[in-house]
Amino acid sequence: LIAFLFCSFLLSPVHSVPFISKESELKMGQSADKEVILQYGVYQDKALQLYVNEIGQRLISKLVNKEFQKFHFKLIDSSEINAFALPGGYIYVTRGLLAALNSEAELASVIGHEIGHVTLHHGAKMVVRSIGAQILTIGGVIASPKNASQWIAISTTLFQQISMGYGREAELESDAQGMMNSV
């Protein structure tokens, strides 16, 4: 019964993030930002850095609910065509993506989408879901030590299904938010 209630809680489409404060989200983002910069490096063209930041800050200035006081927009040195966001307002665009885009409107749309991930707390929600899955696995192993390997396999499959569904939902939600953010 507890596992069922916890899974129901994990699947609920609530925008607030239980168990994780905005301060904790900000700290998660700050910590992960250092790792991103170490892994990719910041692209060393100041004019392009300012350009990406200016577009991001312009989009943020139009938001009614910013969620975080400050957002950080960075152009990272990777040829991959990608953009991503971390909890707490850290948003990254790769130089590969920047080169593939055809207009400022396209860049604004991508950044707006990533802002949606931040303001909708998608990263923090995934952390809560991951912790929940670990608790569910440990609980099952403790409750039935003889069937521990089966329980681990079942809970791993269950969490993968939750994550996949949440990923699609989060992307669609961020797409909608991104369109509103970039208008």
PDB file of C-alpha atoms in Angstrom:
ATOM      1  CA  LEU A   1       0.000   0.000   0.000  1.00  0.00           C
ATOM      2  CA  ILE A   2       2.824   2.425   0.880  1.00  0.00           C
ATOM      3  CA  ALA A   3       4.613   1.580  -2.372  1.00  0.00           C
ATOM      4  CA  PHE A   4       1.392   2.179  -4.345  1.00  0.00           C
ATOM      5  CA  LEU A   5       0.790   5.549  -2.676  1.00  0.00           C
ATOM      6  CA  PHE A   6       4.395   6.574  -3.220  1.00  0.00           C
ATOM      7  CA  CYS A   7       4.255   5.584  -6.910  1.00  0.00           C
ATOM      8  CA  SER A   8       0.991   7.504  -7.300  1.00  0.00           C
ATOM      9  CA  PHE A   9       2.685  10.523  -5.738  1.00  0.00           C
ATOM     10  CA  LEU A  10       5.645  10.157  -8.094  1.00  0.00           C
ATOM     11  CA  LEU A  11       3.383  10.113 -11.129  1.00  0.00           C
ATOM     12  CA  SER A  12       1.236  13.092 -10.131  1.00  0.00           C
ATOM     13  CA  PRO A  13       1.497  16.066 -12.525  1.00  0.00           C
ATOM     14  CA  VAL A  14       2.144  18.675  -9.836  1.00  0.00           C
ATOM     15  CA  HIS A  15       4.489  21.567 -10.676  1.00  0.00           C
ATOM     16  CA  SER A  16       5.866  22.037  -7.167  1.00  0.00           C
ATOM     17  CA  VAL A  17       8.621  19.716  -6.066  1.00  0.00           C
ATOM     18  CA  PRO A  18       8.084  18.022  -2.711  1.00  0.00           C
ATOM     19  CA  PHE A  19      11.146  17.407  -0.546  1.00  0.00           C
ATOM     20  CA  ILE A  20      13.366  19.753  -2.598  1.00  0.00           C
ATOM     21  CA  SER A  21      13.445  23.480  -1.848  1.00  0.00           C
ATOM     22  CA  LYS A  22      14.301  26.098  -4.447  1.00  0.00           C
ATOM     23  CA  GLU A  23      17.544  26.659  -2.527  1.00  0.00           C
ATOM     24  CA  SER A  24      18.408  22.971  -2.914  1.00  0.00           C
ATOM     25  CA  GLU A  25      17.585  23.146  -6.616  1.00  0.00           C
ATOM     26  CA  LEU A  26      19.867  26.152  -6.956  1.00  0.00           C
ATOM     27  CA  LYS A  27      22.688  24.306  -5.167  1.00  0.00           C
ATOM     28  CA  MET A  28      22.206  21.264  -7.415  1.00  0.00           C
ATOM     29  CA  GLY A  29      22.495  23.501 -10.460  1.00  0.00           C
ATOM     30  CA  GLN A  30      25.552  25.343  -9.125  1.00  0.00           C
ATOM     31  CA  SER A  31      27.322  22.081  -8.421  1.00  0.00           C
ATOM     32  CA  ALA A  32      26.451  20.516 -11.767  1.00  0.00           C
ATOM     33  CA  ASP A  33      27.395  23.755 -13.592  1.00  0.00           C
ATOM     34  CA  LYS A  34      30.984  23.280 -12.472  1.00  0.00           C
ATOM     35  CA  GLU A  35      30.966  19.751 -13.879  1.00  0.00           C
ATOM     36  CA  VAL A  36      29.481  20.885 -17.201  1.00  0.00           C
ATOM     37  CA  ILE A  37      32.123  23.594 -17.566  1.00  0.00           C
ATOM     38  CA  LEU A  38      34.887  21.089 -16.734  1.00  0.00           C
ATOM     39  CA  GLN A  39      33.548  18.577 -19.245  1.00  0.00           C
ATOM     40  CA  TYR A  40      32.804  20.905 -22.176  1.00  0.00           C
ATOM     41  CA  GLY A  41      34.407  24.244 -21.451  1.00  0.00           C
ATOM     42  CA  VAL A  42      32.910  27.628 -22.193  1.00  0.00           C
ATOM     43  CA  TYR A  43      33.171  28.683 -25.832  1.00  0.00           C
ATOM     44  CA  GLN A  44      35.752  31.463 -25.925  1.00  0.00           C
ATOM     45  CA  ASP A  45      33.937  33.927 -28.219  1.00  0.00           C
ATOM     46  CA  LYS A  46      32.742  36.697 -25.879  1.00  0.00           C
ATOM     47  CA  ALA A  47      30.455  38.242 -28.503  1.00  0.00           C
ATOM     48  CA  LEU A  48      28.604  34.928 -28.977  1.00  0.00           C
ATOM     49  CA  GLN A  49      28.474  34.359 -25.207  1.00  0.00           C
ATOM     50  CA  LEU A  50      26.884  37.787 -24.775  1.00  0.00           C
ATOM     51  CA  TYR A  51      24.490  37.102 -27.652  1.00  0.00           C
ATOM     52  CA  VAL A  52      23.201  33.840 -26.122  1.00  0.00           C
ATOM     53  CA  ASN A  53      22.943  35.464 -22.686  1.00  0.00           C
ATOM     54  CA  GLU A  54      21.146  38.524 -24.074  1.00  0.00           C
ATOM     55  CA  ILE A  55      18.487  36.406 -25.763  1.00  0.00           C
ATOM     56  CA  GLY A  56      18.010  34.326 -22.623  1.00  0.00           C
ATOM     57  CA  GLN A  57      17.790  37.373 -20.355  1.00  0.00           C
ATOM     58  CA  ARG A  58      15.304  39.022 -22.734  1.00  0.00           C
ATOM     59  CA  LEU A  59      13.078  35.940 -22.521  1.00  0.00           C
ATOM     60  CA  ILE A  60      13.398  35.806 -18.735  1.00  0.00           C
ATOM     61  CA  SER A  61      12.442  39.481 -18.422  1.00  0.00           C
ATOM     62  CA  LYS A  62       9.036  38.661 -19.965  1.00  0.00           C
ATOM     63  CA  LEU A  63       8.203  35.876 -17.513  1.00  0.00           C
ATOM     64  CA  VAL A  64       5.598  36.451 -14.843  1.00  0.00           C
ATOM     65  CA  ASN A  65       6.923  33.617 -12.667  1.00  0.00           C
ATOM     66  CA  LYS A  66      10.700  33.403 -12.983  1.00  0.00           C
ATOM     67  CA  GLU A  67      11.053  30.813 -10.194  1.00  0.00           C
ATOM     68  CA  PHE A  68      14.677  31.809  -9.656  1.00  0.00           C
ATOM     69  CA  GLN A  69      16.165  35.251  -9.174  1.00  0.00           C
ATOM     70  CA  LYS A  70      18.953  34.740 -11.655  1.00  0.00           C
ATOM     71  CA  PHE A  71      19.339  32.609 -14.775  1.00  0.00           C
ATOM     72  CA  HIS A  72      22.674  31.700 -16.352  1.00  0.00           C
ATOM     73  CA  PHE A  73      22.941  31.199 -20.120  1.00  0.00           C
ATOM     74  CA  LYS A  74      26.168  29.722 -21.415  1.00  0.00           C
ATOM     75  CA  LEU A  75      27.527  28.769 -24.810  1.00  0.00           C
ATOM     76  CA  ILE A  76      29.596  25.632 -24.323  1.00  0.00           C
ATOM     77  CA  ASP A  77      32.369  24.337 -26.527  1.00  0.00           C
ATOM     78  CA  SER A  78      30.853  21.224 -28.051  1.00  0.00           C
ATOM     79  CA  SER A  79      30.160  20.365 -31.672  1.00  0.00           C
ATOM     80  CA  GLU A  80      27.073  18.384 -30.620  1.00  0.00           C
ATOM     81  CA  ILE A  81      23.756  19.880 -31.665  1.00  0.00           C
ATOM     82  CA  ASN A  82      22.192  20.211 -28.240  1.00  0.00           C
ATOM     83  CA  ALA A  83      20.863  22.473 -25.524  1.00  0.00           C
ATOM     84  CA  PHE A  84      20.014  21.530 -21.952  1.00  0.00           C
ATOM     85  CA  ALA A  85      19.051  22.943 -18.599  1.00  0.00           C
ATOM     86  CA  LEU A  86      19.977  22.201 -15.020  1.00  0.00           C
ATOM     87  CA  PRO A  87      17.934  22.902 -11.910  1.00  0.00           C
ATOM     88  CA  GLY A  88      18.252  26.397 -10.533  1.00  0.00           C
ATOM     89  CA  GLY A  89      18.366  28.334 -13.804  1.00  0.00           C
ATOM     90  CA  TYR A  90      21.472  27.042 -15.607  1.00  0.00           C
ATOM     91  CA  ILE A  91      20.925  26.802 -19.360  1.00  0.00           C
ATOM     92  CA  TYR A  92      23.453  25.676 -21.959  1.00  0.00           C
ATOM     93  CA  VAL A  93      23.596  25.923 -25.739  1.00  0.00           C
ATOM     94  CA  THR A  94      26.334  24.119 -27.650  1.00  0.00           C
ATOM     95  CA  ARG A  95      28.319  25.856 -30.384  1.00  0.00           C
ATOM     96  CA  GLY A  96      27.171  22.995 -32.658  1.00  0.00           C
ATOM     97  CA  LEU A  97      23.545  23.933 -32.116  1.00  0.00           C
ATOM     98  CA  LEU A  98      24.263  27.621 -32.582  1.00  0.00           C
ATOM     99  CA  ALA A  99      25.926  26.857 -35.933  1.00  0.00           C
ATOM    100  CA  ALA A 100      22.946  24.730 -37.049  1.00  0.00           C
ATOM    101  CA  LEU A 101      20.290  27.355 -36.340  1.00  0.00           C
ATOM    102  CA  ASN A 102      19.106  29.687 -39.077  1.00  0.00           C
ATOM    103  CA  SER A 103      17.735  32.615 -37.095  1.00  0.00           C
ATOM    104  CA  GLU A 104      17.576  34.379 -33.763  1.00  0.00           C
ATOM    105  CA  ALA A 105      13.940  33.255 -33.502  1.00  0.00           C
ATOM    106  CA  GLU A 106      15.048  29.612 -33.652  1.00  0.00           C
ATOM    107  CA  LEU A 107      17.606  30.223 -30.897  1.00  0.00           C
ATOM    108  CA  ALA A 108      14.969  32.016 -28.804  1.00  0.00           C
ATOM    109  CA  SER A 109      12.640  29.045 -29.241  1.00  0.00           C
ATOM    110  CA  VAL A 110      15.302  26.585 -28.071  1.00  0.00           C
ATOM    111  CA  ILE A 111      16.236  28.744 -25.087  1.00  0.00           C
ATOM    112  CA  GLY A 112      12.540  29.254 -24.265  1.00  0.00           C
ATOM    113  CA  HIS A 113      12.106  25.476 -24.224  1.00  0.00           C
ATOM    114  CA  GLU A 114      15.029  25.093 -21.814  1.00  0.00           C
ATOM    115  CA  ILE A 115      13.655  27.882 -19.600  1.00  0.00           C
ATOM    116  CA  GLY A 116      10.473  25.797 -19.466  1.00  0.00           C
ATOM    117  CA  HIS A 117      12.423  22.839 -18.063  1.00  0.00           C
ATOM    118  CA  VAL A 118      13.785  25.106 -15.313  1.00  0.00           C
ATOM    119  CA  THR A 119      10.550  26.900 -14.399  1.00  0.00           C
ATOM    120  CA  LEU A 120       8.608  23.634 -14.409  1.00  0.00           C
ATOM    121  CA  HIS A 121      11.295  22.034 -12.177  1.00  0.00           C
ATOM    122  CA  HIS A 122      11.804  19.010 -14.442  1.00  0.00           C
ATOM    123  CA  GLY A 123      15.351  18.313 -13.208  1.00  0.00           C
ATOM    124  CA  ALA A 124      14.365  18.390  -9.547  1.00  0.00           C
ATOM    125  CA  LYS A 125      11.326  16.201 -10.223  1.00  0.00           C
ATOM    126  CA  MET A 126      13.588  13.585 -11.808  1.00  0.00           C
ATOM    127  CA  VAL A 127      15.777  13.630  -8.695  1.00  0.00           C
ATOM    128  CA  VAL A 128      12.708  12.976  -6.516  1.00  0.00           C
ATOM    129  CA  ARG A 129      11.587  10.158  -8.813  1.00  0.00           C
ATOM    130  CA  SER A 130      15.052   8.597  -8.732  1.00  0.00           C
ATOM    131  CA  ILE A 131      15.163   8.708  -4.940  1.00  0.00           C
ATOM    132  CA  GLY A 132      11.658   7.222  -4.817  1.00  0.00           C
ATOM    133  CA  ALA A 133      12.687   4.351  -7.050  1.00  0.00           C
ATOM    134  CA  GLN A 134      15.692   3.642  -4.844  1.00  0.00           C
ATOM    135  CA  ILE A 135      13.495   3.650  -1.731  1.00  0.00           C
ATOM    136  CA  LEU A 136      11.000   1.349  -3.455  1.00  0.00           C
ATOM    137  CA  THR A 137      13.782  -1.066  -4.432  1.00  0.00           C
ATOM    138  CA  ILE A 138      15.314  -1.113  -0.951  1.00  0.00           C
ATOM    139  CA  GLY A 139      11.881  -1.551   0.640  1.00  0.00           C
ATOM    140  CA  GLY A 140      11.130  -4.525  -1.591  1.00  0.00           C
ATOM    141  CA  VAL A 141      14.476  -6.144  -0.885  1.00  0.00           C
ATOM    142  CA  ILE A 142      14.006  -5.711   2.883  1.00  0.00           C
ATOM    143  CA  ALA A 143      10.416  -7.001   2.754  1.00  0.00           C
ATOM    144  CA  SER A 144      11.343 -10.050   0.696  1.00  0.00           C
ATOM    145  CA  PRO A 145      15.063 -10.891   0.905  1.00  0.00           C
ATOM    146  CA  LYS A 146      14.555 -14.286  -0.773  1.00  0.00           C
ATOM    147  CA  ASN A 147      13.179 -12.568  -3.873  1.00  0.00           C
ATOM    148  CA  ALA A 148      15.617  -9.633  -3.829  1.00  0.00           C
ATOM    149  CA  SER A 149      16.909 -10.116  -7.385  1.00  0.00           C
ATOM    150  CA  GLN A 150      13.390 -10.390  -8.780  1.00  0.00           C
ATOM    151  CA  TRP A 151      12.295  -7.312  -6.846  1.00  0.00           C
ATOM    152  CA  ILE A 152      15.274  -5.315  -8.126  1.00  0.00           C
ATOM    153  CA  ALA A 153      14.480  -6.333 -11.717  1.00  0.00           C
ATOM    154  CA  ILE A 154      10.797  -5.403 -11.355  1.00  0.00           C
ATOM    155  CA  SER A 155      11.467  -2.058  -9.663  1.00  0.00           C
ATOM    156  CA  THR A 156      14.160  -1.188 -12.223  1.00  0.00           C
ATOM    157  CA  THR A 157      11.750  -1.898 -15.092  1.00  0.00           C
ATOM    158  CA  LEU A 158       9.021   0.088 -13.346  1.00  0.00           C
ATOM    159  CA  PHE A 159      11.296   3.092 -12.861  1.00  0.00           C
ATOM    160  CA  GLN A 160      12.453   2.962 -16.485  1.00  0.00           C
ATOM    161  CA  GLN A 161       8.823   3.111 -17.608  1.00  0.00           C
ATOM    162  CA  ILE A 162       8.111   6.026 -15.248  1.00  0.00           C
ATOM    163  CA  SER A 163      11.181   7.881 -16.496  1.00  0.00           C
ATOM    164  CA  MET A 164      10.394   7.348 -20.171  1.00  0.00           C
ATOM    165  CA  GLY A 165       6.831   8.576 -19.799  1.00  0.00           C
ATOM    166  CA  TYR A 166       7.902  11.513 -17.695  1.00  0.00           C
ATOM    167  CA  GLY A 167      10.533  12.426 -20.250  1.00  0.00           C
ATOM    168  CA  ARG A 168       8.031  12.660 -23.096  1.00  0.00           C
ATOM    169  CA  GLU A 169       5.582  14.595 -20.939  1.00  0.00           C
ATOM    170  CA  ALA A 170       8.298  16.977 -19.766  1.00  0.00           C
ATOM    171  CA  GLU A 171       9.468  17.611 -23.326  1.00  0.00           C
ATOM    172  CA  LEU A 172       5.951  18.386 -24.528  1.00  0.00           C
ATOM    173  CA  GLU A 173       5.330  20.581 -21.491  1.00  0.00           C
ATOM    174  CA  SER A 174       8.592  22.448 -22.141  1.00  0.00           C
ATOM    175  CA  ASP A 175       7.733  22.790 -25.834  1.00  0.00           C
ATOM    176  CA  ALA A 176       4.467  24.510 -24.892  1.00  0.00           C
ATOM    177  CA  GLN A 177       6.219  26.649 -22.291  1.00  0.00           C
ATOM    178  CA  GLY A 178       9.005  27.462 -24.751  1.00  0.00           C
ATOM    179  CA  MET A 179       6.525  28.739 -27.314  1.00  0.00           C
ATOM    180  CA  MET A 180       4.999  31.023 -24.687  1.00  0.00           C
ATOM    181  CA  ASN A 181       8.437  32.098 -23.443  1.00  0.00           C
ATOM    182  CA  SER A 182       9.731  33.044 -26.884  1.00  0.00           C
ATOM    183  CA  VAL A 183       6.715  35.098 -27.985  1.00  0.00           C
TER     184      VAL A 183
END
